[in-house]
Tab-separated table of N, CA, C and O in Angstrom:
chain	number	residue	atom	x	y	z
A	1	MET	N	0.874	-1.287	0.029
A	1	MET	CA	0.093	0.044	-0.125
A	1	MET	C	0.936	1.396	-0.253
A	1	MET	O	0.302	2.461	-0.147
A	2	ASN	N	2.076	1.379	0.576
A	2	ASN	CA	2.938	2.437	0.454
A	2	ASN	C	3.182	2.911	-0.736
A	2	ASN	O	3.419	4.058	-0.887
A	3	GLU	N	3.441	2.048	-2.000
A	3	GLU	CA	3.703	2.551	-3.318
A	3	GLU	C	2.408	2.938	-3.976
A	3	GLU	O	2.363	4.133	-4.561
A	4	TYR	N	1.446	2.441	-3.576
A	4	TYR	CA	0.034	3.011	-3.943
A	4	TYR	C	-0.364	4.241	-3.681
A	4	TYR	O	-0.573	5.241	-4.330
A	5	ARG	N	0.224	4.527	-2.269
A	5	ARG	CA	-0.109	5.911	-1.433
A	5	ARG	C	0.816	6.749	-2.292
A	5	ARG	O	0.136	8.241	-2.480
A	6	LYS	N	1.997	6.472	-2.411
A	6	LYS	CA	2.962	7.377	-3.340
A	6	LYS	C	2.457	8.276	-4.518
A	6	LYS	O	2.727	8.973	-4.988
A	7	ARG	N	1.659	7.014	-5.262
A	7	ARG	CA	1.592	7.052	-6.577
A	7	ARG	C	-0.045	8.201	-6.606
A	7	ARG	O	-0.419	8.195	-8.011
A	8	SER	N	-0.775	7.939	-5.777
A	8	SER	CA	-2.029	8.440	-5.954
A	8	SER	C	-1.904	10.048	-5.634
A	8	SER	O	-1.070	10.933	-5.349
A	9	ASN	N	-2.906	10.454	-6.650
A	9	ASN	CA	-3.061	11.746	-6.950
A	9	ASN	C	-4.355	12.367	-5.853
A	9	ASN	O	-4.607	13.669	-6.119
A	10	ILE	N	-4.705	11.621	-5.342
A	10	ILE	CA	-6.062	12.115	-4.514
A	10	ILE	C	-5.489	12.566	-2.936
A	10	ILE	O	-6.378	13.313	-2.167
A	11	ILE	N	-4.515	12.104	-2.185
A	11	ILE	CA	-3.912	12.530	-0.909
A	11	ILE	C	-3.835	14.012	-1.087
A	11	ILE	O	-3.160	14.309	-1.788
A	12	GLY	N	-3.995	14.475	0.205
A	12	GLY	CA	-4.203	16.204	0.215
A	12	GLY	C	-5.206	16.891	-0.365
A	12	GLY	O	-5.353	17.974	-0.446
A	13	LYS	N	-6.078	16.098	-1.502
A	13	LYS	CA	-7.282	16.981	-2.260
A	13	LYS	C	-8.435	16.978	-1.528
A	13	LYS	O	-8.524	16.212	-0.612
A	14	GLN	N	-9.086	17.945	-1.856
A	14	GLN	CA	-10.414	18.235	-1.089
A	14	GLN	C	-11.333	17.409	-2.412
A	14	GLN	O	-11.500	17.481	-3.608
A	15	VAL	N	-12.213	16.300	-1.890
A	15	VAL	CA	-12.974	15.611	-2.707
A	15	VAL	C	-14.632	15.495	-2.100
A	15	VAL	O	-14.994	16.205	-1.210
A	16	SER	N	-15.538	15.326	-3.164
A	16	SER	CA	-16.775	14.883	-3.045
A	16	SER	C	-16.876	13.455	-3.395
A	16	SER	O	-16.188	13.230	-4.513
A	17	VAL	N	-17.434	12.820	-2.420
A	17	VAL	CA	-17.629	11.632	-2.879
A	17	VAL	C	-19.132	10.901	-2.405
A	17	VAL	O	-20.131	11.207	-1.687
A	18	LEU	N	-19.580	10.411	-3.718
A	18	LEU	CA	-21.019	10.087	-3.813
A	18	LEU	C	-20.966	8.697	-3.102
A	18	LEU	O	-20.668	7.608	-3.542
A	19	VAL	N	-21.833	8.630	-1.912
A	19	VAL	CA	-22.059	7.532	-0.956
A	19	VAL	C	-23.452	6.923	-0.964
A	19	VAL	O	-24.126	7.599	-0.173
A	20	SER	N	-23.793	5.911	-1.744
A	20	SER	CA	-25.248	5.819	-1.736
A	20	SER	C	-26.124	6.996	-2.128
A	20	SER	O	-26.233	7.260	-3.339
A	21	ASP	N	-26.866	7.404	-1.386
A	21	ASP	CA	-27.788	8.500	-1.700
A	21	ASP	C	-27.321	9.878	-0.800
A	21	ASP	O	-28.058	11.095	-1.001
A	22	ARG	N	-26.083	9.965	-0.657
A	22	ARG	CA	-25.560	11.213	-0.088
A	22	ARG	C	-24.243	11.386	-0.464
A	22	ARG	O	-23.372	10.465	-0.924
A	23	VAL	N	-23.813	12.905	-0.315
A	23	VAL	CA	-22.393	12.996	-0.573
A	23	VAL	C	-21.660	13.551	0.320
A	23	VAL	O	-22.136	14.077	1.257
A	24	VAL	N	-20.282	13.072	0.650
A	24	VAL	CA	-19.582	13.138	1.471
A	24	VAL	C	-18.431	14.105	1.208
A	24	VAL	O	-17.788	13.801	0.083
A	25	SER	N	-18.375	15.278	1.529
A	25	SER	CA	-17.206	16.173	1.135
A	25	SER	C	-15.927	16.308	2.455
A	25	SER	O	-16.311	16.269	3.544
A	26	GLY	N	-14.817	16.452	1.830
A	26	GLY	CA	-13.763	16.530	2.861
A	26	GLY	C	-12.255	16.523	2.228
A	26	GLY	O	-12.348	16.460	0.868
A	27	THR	N	-11.375	16.417	2.926
A	27	THR	CA	-9.888	16.332	2.551
A	27	THR	C	-9.178	15.065	2.605
A	27	THR	O	-9.598	14.842	3.875
A	28	VAL	N	-8.606	14.274	1.675
A	28	VAL	CA	-8.107	13.042	1.747
A	28	VAL	C	-6.682	13.232	2.421
A	28	VAL	O	-6.064	14.087	2.220
A	29	LYS	N	-6.735	12.571	3.863
A	29	LYS	CA	-5.818	12.594	4.507
A	29	LYS	C	-4.712	11.337	4.034
A	29	LYS	O	-3.461	11.741	4.228
A	30	THR	N	-5.423	10.284	3.774
A	30	THR	CA	-4.503	9.194	3.440
A	30	THR	C	-5.341	8.007	2.968
A	30	THR	O	-6.958	8.446	2.727
A	31	ILE	N	-4.904	6.975	2.474
A	31	ILE	CA	-5.389	5.682	2.206
A	31	ILE	C	-5.061	4.798	3.005
A	31	ILE	O	-3.476	4.632	2.927
A	32	ASP	N	-5.950	4.194	3.908
A	32	ASP	CA	-5.423	3.040	4.957
A	32	ASP	C	-5.042	1.859	4.214
A	32	ASP	O	-5.213	1.811	2.828
A	33	ASP	N	-4.669	0.867	4.981
A	33	ASP	CA	-3.761	-0.359	4.348
A	33	ASP	C	-4.845	-1.318	3.849
A	33	ASP	O	-4.782	-2.288	3.410
A	34	LYS	N	-6.531	-0.883	4.140
A	34	LYS	CA	-7.459	-1.661	3.603
A	34	LYS	C	-7.997	-0.865	2.138
A	34	LYS	O	-8.953	-1.771	1.728
A	35	GLY	N	-7.210	-0.025	1.753
A	35	GLY	CA	-7.795	0.743	0.549
A	35	GLY	C	-8.610	1.632	0.548
A	35	GLY	O	-9.139	2.147	-0.279
A	36	ARG	N	-8.962	2.102	1.854
A	36	ARG	CA	-10.293	3.300	2.272
A	36	ARG	C	-9.556	4.432	2.343
A	36	ARG	O	-8.816	4.608	2.856
A	37	LEU	N	-10.274	5.387	1.848
A	37	LEU	CA	-10.442	6.760	2.148
A	37	LEU	C	-10.296	7.248	3.630
A	37	LEU	O	-11.579	6.819	3.920
A	38	VAL	N	-9.416	7.835	3.831
A	38	VAL	CA	-9.510	8.336	5.416
A	38	VAL	C	-9.401	10.126	5.363
A	38	VAL	O	-8.194	10.453	4.612
A	39	LEU	N	-10.350	10.834	5.526
A	39	LEU	CA	-10.701	12.305	5.360
A	39	LEU	C	-10.134	12.817	6.742
A	39	LEU	O	-9.708	12.138	7.862
A	40	THR	N	-9.318	14.254	6.677
A	40	THR	CA	-9.152	14.599	7.556
A	40	THR	C	-9.801	14.925	9.134
A	40	THR	O	-9.290	15.009	9.984
A	41	ASP	N	-11.144	14.698	8.654
A	41	ASP	CA	-12.196	14.758	9.932
A	41	ASP	C	-12.209	13.538	10.393
A	41	ASP	O	-12.897	13.356	11.544
A	42	GLY	N	-11.618	12.495	10.055
A	42	GLY	CA	-11.856	11.028	10.668
A	42	GLY	C	-12.547	10.205	10.083
A	42	GLY	O	-12.556	8.790	10.275
A	43	THR	N	-13.226	10.606	8.855
A	43	THR	CA	-14.229	9.970	8.279
A	43	THR	C	-13.381	8.916	7.434
A	43	THR	O	-12.467	9.222	6.609
A	44	ILE	N	-14.025	7.955	7.327
A	44	ILE	CA	-13.397	6.762	6.789
A	44	ILE	C	-14.340	5.972	5.345
A	44	ILE	O	-15.690	5.772	6.019
A	45	LEU	N	-13.708	6.218	4.363
A	45	LEU	CA	-15.027	5.794	3.469
A	45	LEU	C	-14.609	4.465	2.940
A	45	LEU	O	-13.573	4.269	2.175
A	46	VAL	N	-15.434	3.208	2.794
A	46	VAL	CA	-15.034	1.997	2.458
A	46	VAL	C	-15.271	1.994	1.079
A	46	VAL	O	-14.581	1.281	0.031
A	47	SER	N	-16.563	2.694	0.204
A	47	SER	CA	-16.848	2.995	-1.009
A	47	SER	C	-17.585	3.912	-1.259
A	47	SER	O	-18.167	4.630	-0.695
A	48	GLY	N	-17.471	4.364	-2.621
A	48	GLY	CA	-18.172	5.239	-3.581
A	48	GLY	C	-17.651	5.675	-4.556
A	48	GLY	O	-16.517	5.216	-4.920
A	49	GLU	N	-18.394	6.533	-4.875
A	49	GLU	CA	-17.715	7.235	-6.352
A	49	GLU	C	-17.229	8.698	-6.262
A	49	GLU	O	-18.148	9.511	-5.439
A	50	VAL	N	-15.996	8.906	-6.262
A	50	VAL	CA	-15.478	10.119	-6.255
A	50	VAL	C	-15.996	11.498	-7.229
A	50	VAL	O	-15.569	10.904	-8.618
A	51	THR	N	-16.778	12.136	-7.022
A	51	THR	CA	-16.982	12.875	-8.036
A	51	THR	C	-16.621	14.274	-8.421
A	51	THR	O	-16.572	14.819	-9.561
A	52	LYS	N	-15.560	14.750	-7.520
A	52	LYS	CA	-14.941	15.914	-7.623
A	52	LYS	C	-13.651	16.060	-6.825
A	52	LYS	O	-13.524	15.397	-5.747
A	53	ILE	N	-12.415	16.364	-7.576
A	53	ILE	CA	-11.252	16.372	-6.983
A	53	ILE	C	-10.634	18.010	-7.115
A	53	ILE	O	-10.766	18.455	-8.305
A	54	ARG	N	-10.374	18.919	-6.078
A	54	ARG	CA	-9.796	19.783	-6.027
A	54	ARG	C	-8.508	20.165	-5.166
A	54	ARG	O	-8.895	19.371	-4.148
A	55	GLU	N	-7.633	21.237	-5.716
A	55	GLU	CA	-6.534	21.525	-4.735
A	55	GLU	C	-7.456	22.079	-3.321
A	55	GLU	O	-8.501	22.521	-3.403
A	56	LYS	N	-6.617	21.743	-2.754
A	56	LYS	CA	-6.696	22.209	-1.047
A	56	LYS	C	-7.299	23.783	-0.949
A	56	LYS	O	-6.592	24.626	-1.890
A	57	GLY	N	-8.402	24.131	-0.616
A	57	GLY	CA	-8.783	25.672	-0.769
A	57	GLY	C	-9.865	25.732	-1.694
A	57	GLY	O	-10.461	27.086	-1.607
A	58	TYR	N	-10.256	25.221	-2.457
A	58	TYR	CA	-11.324	25.281	-3.535
A	58	TYR	C	-12.841	25.170	-2.620
A	58	TYR	O	-12.726	24.213	-1.661
A	59	ASP	N	-13.651	25.586	-3.084
A	59	ASP	CA	-14.975	25.549	-2.727
A	59	ASP	C	-15.534	24.181	-3.568
A	59	ASP	O	-15.935	24.550	-4.693
A	60	LEU	N	-15.856	23.394	-2.743
A	60	LEU	CA	-16.437	22.086	-3.406
A	60	LEU	C	-17.821	22.496	-3.898
A	60	LEU	O	-18.070	21.520	-4.451
A	61	HIS	N	-18.699	23.145	-3.575
A	61	HIS	CA	-19.931	23.321	-3.779
A	61	HIS	C	-20.257	24.256	-4.804
A	61	HIS	O	-21.190	24.245	-5.625
A	62	ASN	N	-19.105	24.820	-5.498
A	62	ASN	CA	-18.931	25.345	-6.743
A	62	ASN	C	-18.524	24.331	-8.092
A	62	ASN	O	-17.572	24.029	-7.882
């Protein structure tokens, strides 16, 4: 997983993730050893569709 994390273009970025019928937004802190996205607020996402990726500081709602 370390090599996967090194190559990831999503760590440190703000994302919106469609999970079932809701959207979860936040900044990706890391990808854990099980392949789950971990957001800086502690949210762990097991599955979902990343719908937006922005550099840190962008307003995800625009």
